[in-house]
Amino acid sequence: MSKRFSFSLHATDGQARTGVIDTPRGQIRTPAFMPVGTAATVKAMLPESVRQTGADILLGNTYHLMLRPGAERVERLGGLHRFMNWDRPILTDSGGFQVMSLAGLRKLTEEGVTFASHIDGSKHHLTPERSMEIQRMLGSDIVMAFDECPALPATEEEVAKSMRLSMRWAQRSRDAFGDRPGHALFGIMQGGVTRDLREESAQALQQIGFDGYAVGGLAVGEGQEAMFGVLDYAPGFLPEDKPRYLMGVGKPDDIVGAVQRGIDMMDCVLPSRSGRTGQAWTHRGQVNIKNARHADDPRPLDENCSCPACTGYSRAYLHHVFRSQEMISGMLLTWHNLHYYQELMAGLRDAIAEGRLDAFVADFHAKRAEGDIEPV
Ligand SMILES: [Zn+2]
């Protein structure tokens, strides 16, 4: 295994790419989907089960972990990998986005952001330097630069001002990160839906120099059409030989569209969160297991799926345990959803490698258009 962080591109098909990120903690096959382990756990899943679904890397949230249990405590206990019993790569976000979306009483200055914890109201300060320190204490393999994501709706002028602040913070993040062999620092492109601002941001980041580049400020309610509109050009502003990460995306069709546009990595709470609310993602679209139509259905959720929920249980059972609020409901549906997402990524990787992505995507949409199986 490599002692360094590196990215090698193996094949392209149109704008889509497949390759491998090498890290001292293992390889990440791209395009990669990262399950979200917000509070040092992918909810309802054991780490070995997450691995069994095919995940090469998890995402951890700096904002949540700094508040509870605290980065210093995680470091004393041997780092996040040891703490949560996951020995493969972990990417941590910078905390910036969740300060904006979750915390109360925020005060933003050139220096950083002061905010009140959503848990107990305690006051905290987050700067590029502090975010780098927290992510180092957690032991993150891929560290994200500290950025600001403007609250929507925002004028173009506000987006530009925020983007330029994020670029100054990107430089401070780079300086504070220092030289840490085997660990990577990713910069985050901002600029909203304005092409010129995206290009300016991409150039500023490349002047600083990062190990990978994220497209930030999307999946914040702008809709798929606007997001794809940005992805039609934004990845082209980034270097070809570094990984490109689209933050917070998404639904299966968002993922397919993003991969077609040259994205290598994604993360989203959707497969795990929706598993706990009775929503399943299958080859034939979304299934709501709490619907009464499943109560007498002896068939599996998805007959083409090899996950434990589909090989061992009927729709009738999954419906029953959801309605009875049994814990196994969230466990089985989360496992299925994560399995489905990873199988989709594997299918995309193979299709790109074999130059048949268009046919794969056409089949993906055709199966979804059929809709869920008819009730018995
Ligand atoms: Zn399944």
Tab-separated table of C-alpha atoms and ligand atoms in Angstrom:
chain	number	residue	atom	x	y	z
A	1	MET	CA	0.000	0.000	0.000
A	2	SER	CA	1.189	3.473	-0.859
A	3	LYS	CA	2.423	5.734	1.938
A	4	ARG	CA	1.352	8.757	-0.022
A	5	PHE	CA	-1.844	10.236	-1.315
A	6	SER	CA	-2.187	9.976	-5.073
A	7	PHE	CA	-4.832	9.812	-7.780
A	8	SER	CA	-4.585	7.841	-10.996
A	9	LEU	CA	-7.095	8.084	-13.798
A	10	HIS	CA	-7.720	4.733	-15.524
A	11	ALA	CA	-10.314	5.497	-18.185
A	12	THR	CA	-12.682	8.174	-19.442
A	13	ASP	CA	-15.965	7.996	-21.345
A	14	GLY	CA	-17.139	11.402	-22.526
A	15	GLN	CA	-16.565	13.696	-19.537
A	16	ALA	CA	-16.914	10.783	-17.081
A	17	ARG	CA	-13.822	9.353	-15.405
A	18	THR	CA	-12.865	6.261	-13.440
A	19	GLY	CA	-9.705	5.775	-11.421
A	20	VAL	CA	-8.254	5.092	-8.001
A	21	ILE	CA	-7.199	7.309	-5.114
A	22	ASP	CA	-4.368	5.684	-3.184
A	23	THR	CA	-4.029	6.480	0.506
A	24	PRO	CA	-2.038	4.843	3.312
A	25	ARG	CA	-5.372	3.536	4.652
A	26	GLY	CA	-6.451	1.916	1.411
A	27	GLN	CA	-7.700	2.577	-2.075
A	28	ILE	CA	-10.755	4.583	-3.022
A	29	ARG	CA	-12.257	3.500	-6.330
A	30	THR	CA	-13.751	6.402	-8.259
A	31	PRO	CA	-16.410	7.501	-8.959
A	32	ALA	CA	-16.918	6.949	-5.222
A	33	PHE	CA	-19.938	7.422	-2.999
A	34	MET	CA	-19.127	8.249	0.636
A	35	PRO	CA	-21.723	7.285	3.268
A	36	VAL	CA	-22.084	9.957	5.937
A	37	GLY	CA	-21.024	9.083	9.488
A	38	THR	CA	-22.060	12.356	11.099
A	39	ALA	CA	-21.458	11.597	14.775
A	40	ALA	CA	-18.746	8.917	14.340
A	41	THR	CA	-21.309	6.367	13.151
A	42	VAL	CA	-23.238	5.658	9.971
A	43	LYS	CA	-26.561	5.462	11.755
A	44	ALA	CA	-27.998	1.935	12.180
A	45	MET	CA	-24.921	0.271	10.638
A	46	LEU	CA	-21.841	-1.467	12.040
A	47	PRO	CA	-18.659	-0.258	10.295
A	48	GLU	CA	-17.979	-3.768	8.939
A	49	SER	CA	-21.465	-3.759	7.427
A	50	VAL	CA	-20.800	-0.407	5.755
A	51	ARG	CA	-17.640	-1.940	4.300
A	52	GLN	CA	-19.618	-4.966	3.085
A	53	THR	CA	-21.857	-2.680	1.034
A	54	GLY	CA	-18.718	-1.709	-0.902
A	55	ALA	CA	-17.843	1.668	0.649
A	56	ASP	CA	-14.128	2.547	0.464
A	57	ILE	CA	-14.392	5.779	2.465
A	58	LEU	CA	-16.685	7.499	4.974
A	59	LEU	CA	-17.414	11.137	5.639
A	60	GLY	CA	-17.304	12.601	9.156
A	61	ASN	CA	-18.673	15.997	10.178
A	62	THR	CA	-16.284	18.395	11.888
A	63	TYR	CA	-19.084	20.579	13.250
A	64	HIS	CA	-20.814	17.698	15.032
A	65	LEU	CA	-17.627	16.045	16.306
A	66	MET	CA	-16.102	19.289	17.631
A	67	LEU	CA	-19.228	19.873	19.723
A	68	ARG	CA	-19.714	16.266	20.815
A	69	PRO	CA	-17.587	14.411	21.909
A	70	GLY	CA	-14.954	17.112	21.080
A	71	ALA	CA	-11.902	16.819	18.832
A	72	GLU	CA	-9.429	16.860	21.744
A	73	ARG	CA	-11.229	13.902	23.329
A	74	VAL	CA	-11.259	11.938	20.044
A	75	GLU	CA	-7.530	12.593	19.687
A	76	ARG	CA	-6.840	11.386	23.251
A	77	LEU	CA	-8.787	8.206	22.445
A	78	GLY	CA	-6.599	7.442	19.438
A	79	GLY	CA	-8.290	9.376	16.634
A	80	LEU	CA	-11.546	8.965	14.762
A	81	HIS	CA	-10.626	5.731	12.950
A	82	ARG	CA	-9.913	3.926	16.212
A	83	PHE	CA	-12.784	5.625	18.061
A	84	MET	CA	-15.418	4.459	15.550
A	85	ASN	CA	-13.646	1.233	14.509
A	86	TRP	CA	-13.238	2.131	10.818
A	87	ASP	CA	-9.666	1.630	9.576
A	88	ARG	CA	-10.219	2.803	5.994
A	89	PRO	CA	-10.069	6.370	4.690
A	90	ILE	CA	-12.175	9.114	6.255
A	91	LEU	CA	-12.926	12.505	4.728
A	92	THR	CA	-13.988	15.263	7.094
A	93	ASP	CA	-15.784	18.417	6.051
A	94	SER	CA	-14.534	21.738	7.390
A	95	GLY	CA	-17.515	22.567	9.596
A	96	GLY	CA	-18.281	25.731	7.645
A	97	PHE	CA	-21.408	24.511	5.915
A	98	GLN	CA	-23.029	23.127	9.051
A	99	VAL	CA	-22.246	26.219	11.075
A	100	MET	CA	-24.315	28.040	8.463
A	101	SER	CA	-27.134	25.488	8.403
A	102	LEU	CA	-27.397	24.328	12.044
A	103	ALA	CA	-25.806	26.699	14.549
A	104	GLY	CA	-27.505	29.665	16.149
A	105	LEU	CA	-26.335	33.271	16.650
A	106	ARG	CA	-23.663	33.249	13.962
A	107	LYS	CA	-21.228	36.137	13.587
A	108	LEU	CA	-19.085	36.134	10.479
A	109	THR	CA	-15.873	38.181	10.215
A	110	GLU	CA	-12.725	38.070	8.082
A	111	GLU	CA	-11.145	36.029	10.879
A	112	GLY	CA	-13.777	33.295	10.997
A	113	VAL	CA	-17.184	32.559	12.462
A	114	THR	CA	-18.453	32.625	16.030
A	115	PHE	CA	-21.554	30.610	16.746
A	116	ALA	CA	-23.726	29.001	19.400
A	117	SER	CA	-23.941	25.201	19.546
A	118	HIS	CA	-27.320	23.786	18.461
A	119	ILE	CA	-26.943	21.236	21.298
A	120	ASP	CA	-26.455	23.405	24.392
A	121	GLY	CA	-26.041	26.992	23.177
A	122	SER	CA	-22.334	27.079	24.161
A	123	LYS	CA	-20.204	29.564	22.230
A	124	HIS	CA	-17.567	28.404	19.722
A	125	HIS	CA	-15.151	29.973	17.280
A	126	LEU	CA	-14.190	28.382	13.992
A	127	THR	CA	-11.467	29.713	11.714
A	128	PRO	CA	-9.479	28.134	8.878
A	129	GLU	CA	-6.670	27.458	11.356
A	130	ARG	CA	-8.963	25.917	13.985
A	131	SER	CA	-10.746	23.786	11.358
A	132	MET	CA	-7.365	22.402	10.196
A	133	GLU	CA	-6.408	21.700	13.811
A	134	ILE	CA	-9.686	19.866	14.530
A	135	GLN	CA	-9.455	17.764	11.359
A	136	ARG	CA	-5.841	16.889	12.239
A	137	MET	CA	-6.878	15.814	15.749
A	138	LEU	CA	-9.642	13.661	14.290
A	139	GLY	CA	-7.012	12.031	12.071
A	140	SER	CA	-8.885	12.670	8.829
A	141	ASP	CA	-7.274	11.327	5.643
A	142	ILE	CA	-8.898	13.905	3.384
A	143	VAL	CA	-9.228	17.318	4.997
A	144	MET	CA	-11.491	20.006	3.529
A	145	ALA	CA	-10.491	23.668	3.413
A	146	PHE	CA	-12.624	25.961	5.573
A	147	ASP	CA	-15.098	27.896	3.460
A	148	GLU	CA	-18.249	29.919	3.669
A	149	CYS	CA	-21.405	28.940	1.860
A	150	PRO	CA	-23.728	31.934	1.501
A	151	ALA	CA	-27.321	31.486	2.617
A	152	LEU	CA	-29.755	31.399	-0.295
A	153	PRO	CA	-31.271	33.385	-1.849
A	154	ALA	CA	-28.194	35.554	-2.439
A	155	THR	CA	-27.430	38.228	-5.029
A	156	GLU	CA	-24.532	37.723	-7.432
A	157	GLU	CA	-22.639	40.437	-5.533
A	158	GLU	CA	-23.121	38.583	-2.237
A	159	VAL	CA	-22.021	35.301	-3.846
A	160	ALA	CA	-18.887	36.992	-5.258
A	161	LYS	CA	-17.989	38.560	-1.908
A	162	SER	CA	-18.482	35.254	-0.100
A	163	MET	CA	-16.464	33.334	-2.720
A	164	ARG	CA	-13.517	35.745	-2.391
A	165	LEU	CA	-13.591	35.390	1.399
A	166	SER	CA	-13.575	31.589	0.934
A	167	MET	CA	-10.525	31.892	-1.355
A	168	ARG	CA	-8.644	33.878	1.332
A	169	TRP	CA	-9.669	31.200	3.830
A	170	ALA	CA	-8.475	28.529	1.367
A	171	GLN	CA	-4.980	30.076	1.440
A	172	ARG	CA	-5.065	30.196	5.258
A	173	SER	CA	-6.235	26.553	5.313
A	174	ARG	CA	-3.340	25.554	3.047
A	175	ASP	CA	-0.827	27.432	5.245
A	176	ALA	CA	-2.217	25.919	8.462
A	177	PHE	CA	-2.416	22.371	7.032
A	178	GLY	CA	1.322	22.361	6.351
A	179	ASP	CA	3.075	19.287	5.022
A	180	ARG	CA	1.441	16.028	6.119
A	181	PRO	CA	2.500	13.079	3.933
A	182	GLY	CA	-0.287	10.566	3.399
A	183	HIS	CA	-2.963	13.147	4.149
A	184	ALA	CA	-4.703	15.291	1.560
A	185	LEU	CA	-6.167	18.782	1.625
A	186	PHE	CA	-8.965	19.627	-0.810
A	187	GLY	CA	-9.928	23.162	-1.849
A	188	ILE	CA	-13.562	24.082	-2.420
A	189	MET	CA	-14.752	25.987	-5.489
A	190	GLN	CA	-17.564	28.457	-4.838
A	191	GLY	CA	-19.306	31.003	-7.057
A	192	GLY	CA	-22.945	29.924	-7.061
A	193	VAL	CA	-24.480	29.565	-10.515
A	194	THR	CA	-22.300	32.264	-12.135
A	195	ARG	CA	-19.800	30.899	-14.635
A	196	ASP	CA	-17.262	33.739	-14.289
A	197	LEU	CA	-17.216	33.415	-10.501
A	198	ARG	CA	-16.747	29.637	-10.734
A	199	GLU	CA	-13.798	30.157	-13.077
A	200	GLU	CA	-12.264	32.845	-10.850
A	201	SER	CA	-12.621	30.545	-7.835
A	202	ALA	CA	-11.092	27.553	-9.647
A	203	GLN	CA	-8.089	29.639	-10.715
A	204	ALA	CA	-7.558	31.029	-7.223
A	205	LEU	CA	-7.584	27.505	-5.773
A	206	GLN	CA	-5.132	26.161	-8.343
A	207	GLN	CA	-2.726	29.006	-7.613
A	208	ILE	CA	-2.718	27.890	-3.988
A	209	GLY	CA	-2.486	24.220	-4.999
A	210	PHE	CA	-4.524	21.383	-3.488
A	211	ASP	CA	-4.535	17.565	-3.597
A	212	GLY	CA	-8.120	17.566	-4.826
A	213	TYR	CA	-10.895	20.018	-5.606
A	214	ALA	CA	-14.502	20.133	-4.477
A	215	VAL	CA	-17.426	21.817	-6.165
A	216	GLY	CA	-19.171	23.516	-3.251
A	217	GLY	CA	-22.298	25.613	-2.952
A	218	LEU	CA	-24.515	23.178	-4.872
A	219	ALA	CA	-27.228	20.821	-3.592
A	220	VAL	CA	-28.461	23.659	-1.406
A	221	GLY	CA	-31.925	23.867	-2.915
A	222	GLU	CA	-31.137	25.213	-6.398
A	223	GLY	CA	-32.688	22.175	-8.127
A	224	GLN	CA	-31.199	19.524	-10.400
A	225	GLU	CA	-31.398	21.574	-13.594
A	226	ALA	CA	-29.423	24.484	-12.123
A	227	MET	CA	-26.933	22.087	-10.546
A	228	PHE	CA	-26.329	20.229	-13.813
A	229	GLY	CA	-26.084	23.640	-15.516
A	230	VAL	CA	-23.070	24.470	-13.321
A	231	LEU	CA	-21.622	20.959	-13.671
A	232	ASP	CA	-21.761	21.299	-17.459
A	233	TYR	CA	-18.768	23.674	-17.220
A	234	ALA	CA	-17.352	23.847	-13.658
A	235	PRO	CA	-15.402	20.533	-13.587
A	236	GLY	CA	-13.647	21.705	-16.771
A	237	PHE	CA	-12.072	24.577	-14.787
A	238	LEU	CA	-10.317	22.043	-12.529
A	239	PRO	CA	-7.134	20.070	-13.234
A	240	GLU	CA	-7.670	16.661	-14.839
A	241	ASP	CA	-5.110	14.893	-12.677
A	242	LYS	CA	-6.776	15.611	-9.313
A	243	PRO	CA	-9.978	14.174	-7.805
A	244	ARG	CA	-13.154	16.256	-8.109
A	245	TYR	CA	-15.643	16.057	-5.280
A	246	LEU	CA	-19.261	17.213	-5.445
A	247	MET	CA	-20.363	17.901	-1.885
A	248	GLY	CA	-23.733	16.787	-0.519
A	249	VAL	CA	-25.068	14.957	-3.615
A	250	GLY	CA	-27.435	13.271	-3.856
A	251	LYS	CA	-30.315	11.214	-5.226
A	252	PRO	CA	-29.361	8.339	-7.553
A	253	ASP	CA	-30.219	10.337	-10.697
A	254	ASP	CA	-28.197	13.326	-9.387
A	255	ILE	CA	-25.235	11.005	-8.916
A	256	VAL	CA	-25.494	9.541	-12.407
A	257	GLY	CA	-25.738	13.025	-13.947
A	258	ALA	CA	-22.786	14.308	-11.902
A	259	VAL	CA	-20.607	11.347	-12.895
A	260	GLN	CA	-21.501	11.953	-16.546
A	261	ARG	CA	-20.204	15.506	-16.062
A	262	GLY	CA	-16.809	14.508	-14.667
A	263	ILE	CA	-17.302	14.211	-10.889
A	264	ASP	CA	-15.226	11.576	-9.010
A	265	MET	CA	-16.550	11.684	-5.435
A	266	MET	CA	-19.859	12.379	-3.727
A	267	ASP	CA	-21.474	12.111	-0.303
A	268	CYS	CA	-25.033	12.329	0.948
A	269	VAL	CA	-27.068	11.453	4.046
A	270	LEU	CA	-29.961	10.398	1.811
A	271	PRO	CA	-29.522	6.585	1.674
A	272	SER	CA	-29.067	6.302	5.445
A	273	ARG	CA	-31.562	8.995	6.461
A	274	SER	CA	-34.314	7.769	4.144
A	275	GLY	CA	-33.709	4.198	5.353
A	276	ARG	CA	-34.862	5.323	8.789
A	277	THR	CA	-38.036	6.926	7.424
A	278	GLY	CA	-39.192	3.900	5.444
A	279	GLN	CA	-37.906	5.066	2.050
A	280	ALA	CA	-35.995	2.623	-0.130
A	281	TRP	CA	-34.117	3.255	-3.382
A	282	THR	CA	-34.259	0.433	-5.917
A	283	HIS	CA	-33.497	-0.174	-9.594
A	284	ARG	CA	-37.135	0.757	-10.221
A	285	GLY	CA	-37.115	4.026	-8.293
A	286	GLN	CA	-38.262	4.961	-4.814
A	287	VAL	CA	-40.387	2.650	-2.650
A	288	ASN	CA	-42.247	3.764	0.463
A	289	ILE	CA	-42.332	0.650	2.655
A	290	LYS	CA	-44.936	2.055	5.052
A	291	ASN	CA	-47.533	1.967	2.258
A	292	ALA	CA	-50.316	-0.584	2.977
A	293	ARG	CA	-49.831	-2.220	-0.447
A	294	HIS	CA	-46.784	-4.059	0.962
A	295	ALA	CA	-48.591	-5.602	3.986
A	296	ASP	CA	-49.232	-9.007	2.316
A	297	ASP	CA	-46.416	-8.952	-0.244
A	298	PRO	CA	-44.103	-11.985	0.130
A	299	ARG	CA	-41.648	-10.695	-2.501
A	300	PRO	CA	-38.340	-8.983	-1.692
A	301	LEU	CA	-37.939	-5.231	-1.875
A	302	ASP	CA	-35.748	-5.614	-4.972
A	303	GLU	CA	-35.447	-9.085	-6.491
A	304	ASN	CA	-32.157	-8.156	-8.209
A	305	CYS	CA	-30.520	-7.025	-4.942
A	306	SER	CA	-28.169	-9.276	-2.932
A	307	CYS	CA	-28.286	-7.293	0.335
A	308	PRO	CA	-29.474	-8.934	3.598
A	309	ALA	CA	-32.795	-7.020	3.516
A	310	CYS	CA	-33.644	-8.385	0.067
A	311	THR	CA	-32.292	-11.929	0.422
A	312	GLY	CA	-33.738	-12.620	3.865
A	313	TYR	CA	-36.967	-10.680	4.199
A	314	SER	CA	-40.240	-9.923	2.401
A	315	ARG	CA	-41.818	-6.558	1.744
A	316	ALA	CA	-44.523	-7.658	4.197
A	317	TYR	CA	-41.910	-8.088	6.960
A	318	LEU	CA	-40.178	-4.791	6.185
A	319	HIS	CA	-43.593	-3.096	6.242
A	320	HIS	CA	-44.466	-4.751	9.572
A	321	VAL	CA	-41.242	-3.809	11.375
A	322	PHE	CA	-41.444	-0.247	10.101
A	323	ARG	CA	-45.050	0.107	11.298
A	324	SER	CA	-44.077	-1.476	14.639
A	325	GLN	CA	-41.144	0.956	14.960
A	326	GLU	CA	-38.705	-1.918	15.434
A	327	MET	CA	-35.027	-0.962	15.227
A	328	ILE	CA	-34.353	-3.630	12.620
A	329	SER	CA	-36.448	-1.593	10.188
A	330	GLY	CA	-33.910	1.232	9.988
A	331	MET	CA	-31.060	-1.278	9.982
A	332	LEU	CA	-32.367	-3.304	7.032
A	333	LEU	CA	-33.500	-0.367	4.895
A	334	THR	CA	-30.264	1.550	5.524
A	335	TRP	CA	-28.247	-1.524	4.547
A	336	HIS	CA	-30.306	-1.948	1.387
A	337	ASN	CA	-30.023	1.726	0.421
A	338	LEU	CA	-26.253	1.849	0.976
A	339	HIS	CA	-25.874	-1.417	-0.953
A	340	TYR	CA	-27.935	-0.002	-3.827
A	341	TYR	CA	-25.838	3.190	-3.931
A	342	GLN	CA	-22.549	1.257	-3.935
A	343	GLU	CA	-23.814	-1.121	-6.608
A	344	LEU	CA	-24.752	1.906	-8.715
A	345	MET	CA	-21.221	3.303	-8.296
A	346	ALA	CA	-19.675	-0.058	-9.254
A	347	GLY	CA	-21.912	-0.178	-12.325
A	348	LEU	CA	-20.861	3.352	-13.306
A	349	ARG	CA	-17.167	2.530	-12.831
A	350	ASP	CA	-17.398	-0.615	-14.961
A	351	ALA	CA	-19.408	1.149	-17.666
A	352	ILE	CA	-16.868	3.999	-17.902
A	353	ALA	CA	-13.968	1.533	-17.985
A	354	GLU	CA	-15.642	-0.367	-20.806
A	355	GLY	CA	-16.754	2.701	-22.766
A	356	ARG	CA	-20.485	1.966	-22.485
A	357	LEU	CA	-21.657	4.676	-20.087
A	358	ASP	CA	-24.412	5.962	-22.390
A	359	ALA	CA	-26.014	2.499	-22.579
A	360	PHE	CA	-25.696	2.082	-18.792
A	361	VAL	CA	-27.363	5.439	-18.157
A	362	ALA	CA	-30.151	4.712	-20.669
A	363	ASP	CA	-30.863	1.412	-18.892
A	364	PHE	CA	-30.762	3.150	-15.470
A	365	HIS	CA	-33.446	5.627	-16.570
A	366	ALA	CA	-35.538	3.001	-18.406
A	367	LYS	CA	-35.795	0.773	-15.291
A	368	ARG	CA	-36.782	3.723	-13.118
A	369	ALA	CA	-39.404	4.787	-15.674
A	370	GLU	CA	-41.082	1.382	-15.295
A	371	GLY	CA	-41.830	2.264	-11.662
A	372	ASP	CA	-42.176	-0.100	-8.710
A	373	ILE	CA	-43.594	-3.616	-9.174
A	374	GLU	CA	-47.393	-3.971	-9.182
A	375	PRO	CA	-48.995	-5.026	-5.869
A	376	VAL	CA	-49.734	-8.747	-5.489
B	1	ZN	ZN	-31.494	-4.920	-1.086
